CSV table of C-alpha atoms in Angstrom, one decimal:
chain,number,residue,atom,x,y,z
A,22,UNK,CA,-41.7,-4.7,-22.2
A,23,UNK,CA,-42.2,-5.0,-26.0
A,24,UNK,CA,-39.2,-6.5,-27.9
A,25,UNK,CA,-38.8,-3.9,-30.7
A,26,UNK,CA,-36.6,-6.3,-32.7
A,27,UNK,CA,-39.7,-8.4,-33.4
A,28,UNK,CA,-41.2,-5.6,-35.5
A,29,UNK,CA,-41.3,-5.7,-39.3
A,30,UNK,CA,-39.9,-2.1,-39.4
A,31,UNK,CA,-36.7,-3.3,-37.5
A,32,UNK,CA,-36.2,-6.1,-40.0
A,33,UNK,CA,-36.6,-3.7,-42.9
A,34,UNK,CA,-34.2,-1.2,-41.4
A,35,UNK,CA,-31.7,-3.9,-40.6
A,36,UNK,CA,-31.8,-5.2,-44.2
A,37,UNK,CA,-31.4,-1.7,-45.6
A,38,UNK,CA,-28.4,-1.1,-43.3
A,39,UNK,CA,-26.8,-4.3,-44.4
A,40,UNK,CA,-27.3,-3.5,-48.1
A,41,UNK,CA,-25.7,0.0,-47.6
A,42,UNK,CA,-22.8,-1.5,-45.7
A,43,UNK,CA,-22.1,-4.4,-48.0
A,44,UNK,CA,-22.7,-2.2,-51.1
A,45,UNK,CA,-20.2,0.3,-49.7
A,46,UNK,CA,-17.6,-2.4,-49.1
A,47,UNK,CA,-18.0,-3.8,-52.6
A,48,UNK,CA,-17.8,-0.4,-54.2
A,49,UNK,CA,-14.6,0.3,-52.3
A,50,UNK,CA,-13.1,-3.0,-53.4
A,51,UNK,CA,-14.1,-2.5,-57.0
A,52,UNK,CA,-12.6,1.0,-57.0
A,53,UNK,CA,-9.4,-0.1,-55.3
A,54,UNK,CA,-8.9,-3.1,-57.5
A,55,UNK,CA,-9.7,-1.4,-60.8
A,56,UNK,CA,-6.1,-0.5,-61.6
A,57,UNK,CA,-4.9,-4.0,-61.0
A,58,UNK,CA,-7.8,-5.4,-63.1
A,59,UNK,CA,-7.0,-3.0,-65.9
A,60,UNK,CA,-3.3,-4.0,-65.8
A,61,UNK,CA,-4.2,-7.7,-65.9
A,62,UNK,CA,-6.4,-7.1,-69.0
A,63,UNK,CA,-3.6,-5.3,-70.7
A,64,UNK,CA,-1.2,-8.1,-70.0
A,65,UNK,CA,-3.7,-10.7,-71.2
A,66,UNK,CA,-4.1,-8.9,-74.6
A,67,UNK,CA,-0.4,-8.7,-74.9
A,68,UNK,CA,-0.1,-12.5,-74.2
A,69,UNK,CA,-2.8,-13.2,-76.8
A,70,UNK,CA,-0.9,-11.3,-79.5
A,71,UNK,CA,2.4,-13.0,-78.5
A,72,UNK,CA,0.7,-16.4,-78.6
A,73,UNK,CA,-0.5,-15.8,-82.2
A,74,UNK,CA,3.1,-14.9,-83.1
A,75,UNK,CA,4.2,-18.2,-81.8
A,76,UNK,CA,5.7,-17.0,-78.5
A,77,UNK,CA,4.3,-19.1,-75.7
A,78,UNK,CA,5.1,-21.8,-73.1
A,79,UNK,CA,2.9,-24.5,-74.5
A,80,UNK,CA,3.1,-28.0,-73.1
A,81,UNK,CA,0.6,-30.6,-74.3
A,82,UNK,CA,-2.9,-29.7,-75.6
A,83,UNK,CA,-3.4,-26.6,-73.4
A,84,UNK,CA,-2.3,-23.1,-74.5
A,85,UNK,CA,0.2,-21.6,-72.1
A,86,UNK,CA,1.1,-18.0,-72.2
A,87,UNK,CA,4.5,-16.5,-71.5
A,88,UNK,CA,4.9,-15.5,-67.9
A,89,UNK,CA,3.0,-12.3,-66.9
A,90,UNK,CA,6.1,-10.9,-65.3
A,91,UNK,CA,8.0,-10.8,-68.6
A,92,UNK,CA,5.1,-10.2,-70.9
A,93,UNK,CA,5.3,-6.3,-71.1
A,94,UNK,CA,9.0,-6.4,-72.0
A,95,UNK,CA,8.5,-9.3,-74.4
A,96,UNK,CA,5.7,-7.5,-76.1
A,97,UNK,CA,7.6,-4.3,-76.5
A,98,UNK,CA,10.6,-6.1,-78.0
A,99,UNK,CA,8.6,-8.4,-80.3
A,100,UNK,CA,5.8,-6.1,-81.6
A,101,UNK,CA,7.8,-3.6,-83.6
A,102,UNK,CA,4.7,-1.6,-84.9
A,103,UNK,CA,1.2,-1.0,-83.8
A,104,UNK,CA,-1.1,0.5,-86.5
A,105,UNK,CA,-4.7,1.7,-86.5
A,106,UNK,CA,-6.4,1.4,-89.9
A,107,UNK,CA,-9.5,3.5,-90.5
A,108,UNK,CA,-11.9,1.4,-92.6
A,109,UNK,CA,-14.9,2.9,-94.5
A,110,UNK,CA,-16.8,2.0,-97.6
A,111,UNK,CA,-14.6,-1.0,-98.4
A,112,UNK,CA,-11.4,1.0,-98.2
A,113,UNK,CA,-8.6,1.9,-95.7
A,114,UNK,CA,-9.1,5.6,-95.4
A,115,UNK,CA,-6.2,6.3,-93.0
A,116,UNK,CA,-3.3,4.5,-91.4
A,117,UNK,CA,-2.0,5.8,-88.0
A,118,UNK,CA,1.1,4.6,-86.3
A,119,UNK,CA,1.2,3.8,-82.6
A,120,UNK,CA,2.4,7.2,-81.4
A,121,UNK,CA,-0.1,9.1,-83.6
A,122,UNK,CA,-3.0,7.1,-82.1
A,123,UNK,CA,-1.7,7.4,-78.6
A,124,UNK,CA,-1.6,11.2,-78.9
A,125,UNK,CA,-5.1,11.3,-80.2
A,126,UNK,CA,-6.8,8.9,-77.8
A,127,UNK,CA,-4.6,8.3,-74.8
A,128,UNK,CA,-4.5,4.6,-75.3
A,129,UNK,CA,-2.4,2.2,-77.4
A,130,UNK,CA,-3.9,0.4,-80.4
A,131,UNK,CA,-3.8,-3.0,-78.7
A,132,UNK,CA,-6.4,-1.7,-76.2
A,133,UNK,CA,-9.0,-0.8,-78.9
A,134,UNK,CA,-12.3,-2.4,-78.0
A,135,UNK,CA,-13.1,-4.5,-81.1
A,136,UNK,CA,-16.7,-5.0,-79.9
A,137,UNK,CA,-17.3,-1.2,-79.8
A,138,UNK,CA,-15.7,-0.8,-83.2
A,139,UNK,CA,-18.0,-3.5,-84.7
A,140,UNK,CA,-21.0,-1.6,-83.3
A,141,UNK,CA,-19.7,1.7,-84.8
A,142,UNK,CA,-19.3,0.1,-88.2
A,143,UNK,CA,-23.0,-0.9,-88.1
A,144,UNK,CA,-24.1,2.7,-87.3
A,145,UNK,CA,-21.6,4.8,-89.1
A,146,UNK,CA,-19.9,2.5,-91.6
A,147,UNK,CA,-16.5,3.4,-90.2
A,148,UNK,CA,-14.3,1.3,-88.0
A,149,UNK,CA,-10.9,1.4,-86.4
A,150,UNK,CA,-8.8,-1.8,-87.2
A,151,UNK,CA,-5.8,-2.5,-85.0
A,152,UNK,CA,-2.9,-4.3,-86.6
A,153,UNK,CA,0.3,-5.4,-84.9
A,154,UNK,CA,3.5,-6.1,-86.7
A,155,UNK,CA,6.1,-8.3,-85.1
A,156,UNK,CA,8.4,-11.2,-85.6
A,157,UNK,CA,7.9,-14.9,-84.8
A,158,UNK,CA,10.7,-17.0,-83.1
A,159,UNK,CA,12.2,-17.6,-86.6
A,160,UNK,CA,12.5,-13.9,-87.3
A,161,UNK,CA,9.7,-13.8,-89.9
A,162,UNK,CA,7.6,-10.6,-90.0
A,163,UNK,CA,4.0,-11.2,-89.3
A,164,UNK,CA,0.8,-9.1,-89.0
A,165,UNK,CA,-1.6,-9.9,-86.2
A,166,UNK,CA,-5.3,-8.8,-86.4
A,167,UNK,CA,-7.9,-9.2,-83.6
A,168,UNK,CA,-11.3,-10.7,-84.5
A,169,UNK,CA,-14.5,-11.1,-82.5
A,170,UNK,CA,-17.8,-13.0,-82.9
A,171,UNK,CA,-20.6,-14.9,-81.3
A,172,UNK,CA,-20.4,-18.5,-80.1
A,173,UNK,CA,-23.2,-20.7,-78.8
A,174,UNK,CA,-23.7,-19.0,-75.5
A,175,UNK,CA,-21.7,-15.7,-75.6
A,176,UNK,CA,-18.8,-13.9,-77.2
A,177,UNK,CA,-15.8,-15.6,-78.8
A,178,UNK,CA,-12.7,-13.8,-80.0
A,179,UNK,CA,-9.2,-14.3,-81.3
A,180,UNK,CA,-5.9,-13.0,-82.8
A,181,UNK,CA,-4.7,-14.2,-86.2
A,182,UNK,CA,-1.1,-13.8,-87.3
A,183,UNK,CA,-0.7,-13.5,-91.1
A,184,UNK,CA,2.2,-13.2,-93.5
A,185,UNK,CA,2.2,-10.7,-96.4
A,186,UNK,CA,0.2,-13.1,-98.6
A,187,UNK,CA,-2.5,-13.5,-95.9
A,188,UNK,CA,-1.5,-17.0,-95.1
A,189,UNK,CA,-2.2,-17.9,-91.4
A,190,UNK,CA,1.0,-18.4,-89.3
A,191,UNK,CA,-0.7,-18.7,-85.9
A,192,UNK,CA,-3.9,-18.0,-84.0
A,193,UNK,CA,-5.2,-17.7,-80.5
A,194,UNK,CA,-8.9,-18.2,-79.8
A,195,UNK,CA,-10.8,-17.7,-76.6
A,196,UNK,CA,-14.4,-17.5,-75.4
A,197,UNK,CA,-16.6,-16.2,-72.6
A,198,UNK,CA,-18.9,-19.1,-71.9
A,199,UNK,CA,-18.7,-22.0,-74.4
A,200,UNK,CA,-19.5,-25.5,-73.3
A,201,UNK,CA,-16.5,-27.3,-71.5
A,202,UNK,CA,-15.2,-30.2,-73.6
A,203,UNK,CA,-17.1,-29.0,-76.7
A,204,UNK,CA,-17.1,-25.3,-77.9
A,205,UNK,CA,-14.6,-24.4,-75.2
A,206,UNK,CA,-12.0,-26.5,-77.1
A,207,UNK,CA,-11.5,-23.7,-79.6
A,208,UNK,CA,-8.7,-22.6,-77.2
A,209,UNK,CA,-7.0,-26.0,-77.3
A,210,UNK,CA,-3.8,-26.3,-79.3
A,211,UNK,CA,-5.0,-29.2,-81.4
A,212,UNK,CA,-7.7,-26.9,-82.9
A,213,UNK,CA,-5.7,-23.7,-83.1
A,214,UNK,CA,-2.7,-25.4,-84.7
A,215,UNK,CA,-4.9,-26.6,-87.6
A,216,UNK,CA,-5.1,-23.0,-88.9
A,217,UNK,CA,-1.4,-22.7,-89.4
A,218,UNK,CA,-0.6,-22.5,-93.1
A,219,UNK,CA,-4.2,-22.0,-94.2
A,220,UNK,CA,-4.7,-19.5,-97.0
A,221,UNK,CA,-7.3,-16.7,-96.8
A,222,UNK,CA,-7.0,-15.6,-100.5
A,223,UNK,CA,-7.3,-17.7,-103.7
A,224,UNK,CA,-4.8,-17.6,-106.6
A,225,UNK,CA,-6.4,-14.4,-108.0
A,226,UNK,CA,-6.4,-12.6,-104.7
A,227,UNK,CA,-10.0,-13.0,-103.8
A,228,UNK,CA,-10.7,-13.3,-100.1
A,229,UNK,CA,-12.2,-16.8,-99.2
A,230,UNK,CA,-11.7,-16.9,-95.5
A,231,UNK,CA,-11.6,-20.2,-93.6
A,232,UNK,CA,-14.6,-22.4,-92.8
A,233,UNK,CA,-14.7,-24.7,-89.7
A,234,UNK,CA,-16.3,-27.6,-91.6
A,235,UNK,CA,-18.1,-30.5,-90.2
A,236,UNK,CA,-17.4,-33.6,-92.3
A,237,UNK,CA,-14.3,-31.9,-93.8
A,238,UNK,CA,-12.8,-34.2,-96.4
A,239,UNK,CA,-9.3,-33.3,-95.1
A,240,UNK,CA,-9.3,-34.4,-91.4
A,241,UNK,CA,-5.5,-34.4,-91.2
A,242,UNK,CA,-5.5,-30.8,-92.5
A,243,UNK,CA,-2.9,-31.5,-95.2
A,244,UNK,CA,-4.6,-29.3,-97.9
A,245,UNK,CA,-3.9,-25.7,-96.9
A,246,UNK,CA,-5.7,-24.2,-99.9
A,247,UNK,CA,-9.1,-25.7,-99.4
A,248,UNK,CA,-10.1,-22.8,-97.0
A,249,UNK,CA,-11.3,-25.3,-94.4
A,250,UNK,CA,-10.3,-26.8,-91.1
A,251,UNK,CA,-11.9,-29.8,-89.3
A,252,UNK,CA,-14.7,-28.9,-86.9
A,253,UNK,CA,-14.8,-29.9,-83.2
A,254,UNK,CA,-17.3,-32.7,-82.6
A,255,UNK,CA,-20.4,-31.5,-80.9
A,256,UNK,CA,-19.5,-27.8,-81.3
A,257,UNK,CA,-21.2,-26.9,-84.6
A,258,UNK,CA,-22.5,-23.5,-83.5
A,259,UNK,CA,-19.2,-22.4,-81.9
A,260,UNK,CA,-17.4,-23.5,-85.1
A,261,UNK,CA,-19.8,-21.5,-87.2
A,262,UNK,CA,-19.0,-18.5,-85.0
A,263,UNK,CA,-15.3,-19.0,-85.6
A,264,UNK,CA,-16.0,-19.2,-89.3
A,265,UNK,CA,-18.1,-16.1,-89.3
A,266,UNK,CA,-15.7,-13.9,-87.3
A,267,UNK,CA,-12.8,-14.9,-89.5
A,268,UNK,CA,-14.6,-14.1,-92.7
A,269,UNK,CA,-16.3,-10.9,-91.5
A,270,UNK,CA,-13.3,-9.3,-89.7
A,271,UNK,CA,-10.3,-10.4,-91.6
A,272,UNK,CA,-11.9,-9.5,-94.9
A,273,UNK,CA,-11.6,-5.8,-93.8
A,274,UNK,CA,-7.8,-6.0,-93.8
A,275,UNK,CA,-7.5,-7.1,-97.4
A,276,UNK,CA,-7.1,-3.6,-98.8
A,277,UNK,CA,-4.1,-3.0,-96.4
A,278,UNK,CA,-2.4,-6.3,-97.5
A,279,UNK,CA,-2.8,-5.3,-101.1
A,280,UNK,CA,-0.7,-2.2,-100.4
A,281,UNK,CA,2.2,-4.4,-99.2
A,282,UNK,CA,2.6,-5.8,-102.7
A,283,UNK,CA,2.8,-2.5,-104.4
């Protein structure tokens, strides 16, 4: 009797069946895990903002967030305001408080997708800019802005905490796929701490940004008004990406900070 399992048609049907079964299992897992994944993403963004405000559990050179279990309560008690600024034609056209924005969109400002907003700016000229106001451990009021750019291999992003004069008080950087030991070191404390105290504006209020400079003449980072920090050895392109996202994204917030001085 012929063994039907030797036929090509059997092999093809078996492969199709396995694809359907495995695909169904993966779809079920993805669907069932989606709420947990979304919650973890929310907590991670809260941790990033808290880190920029100086609230973390750092030990040594690695950045350590506050525990996930306490993050939501810590975020609510620390971040006193969440704003959404509508930027267009070089101006802030509208400022919405947290509740106003939640009512309109169903999500809080800290969940705004910066990548999508960058794309909208290219096509429409308009962009939503999230801004988070909170206090650091010393009780100083700071303003945290999210930024996003391109590294050597993929996306890089960060959160920058500023005082009213647009002087950096803390940062948190991260990446999707930079080279370990090189570009990936943008999330090491020794690099991020260099940004503390750096000025974004010159004496006349013109935005200068911060350049991650190879061959910086201030390797100890003592001059906070040179608009530079020392680059990571072997990570020139990633450093250029950090420079670009700081200059491109933070410049958009200048009109808002000018209103704080009126």
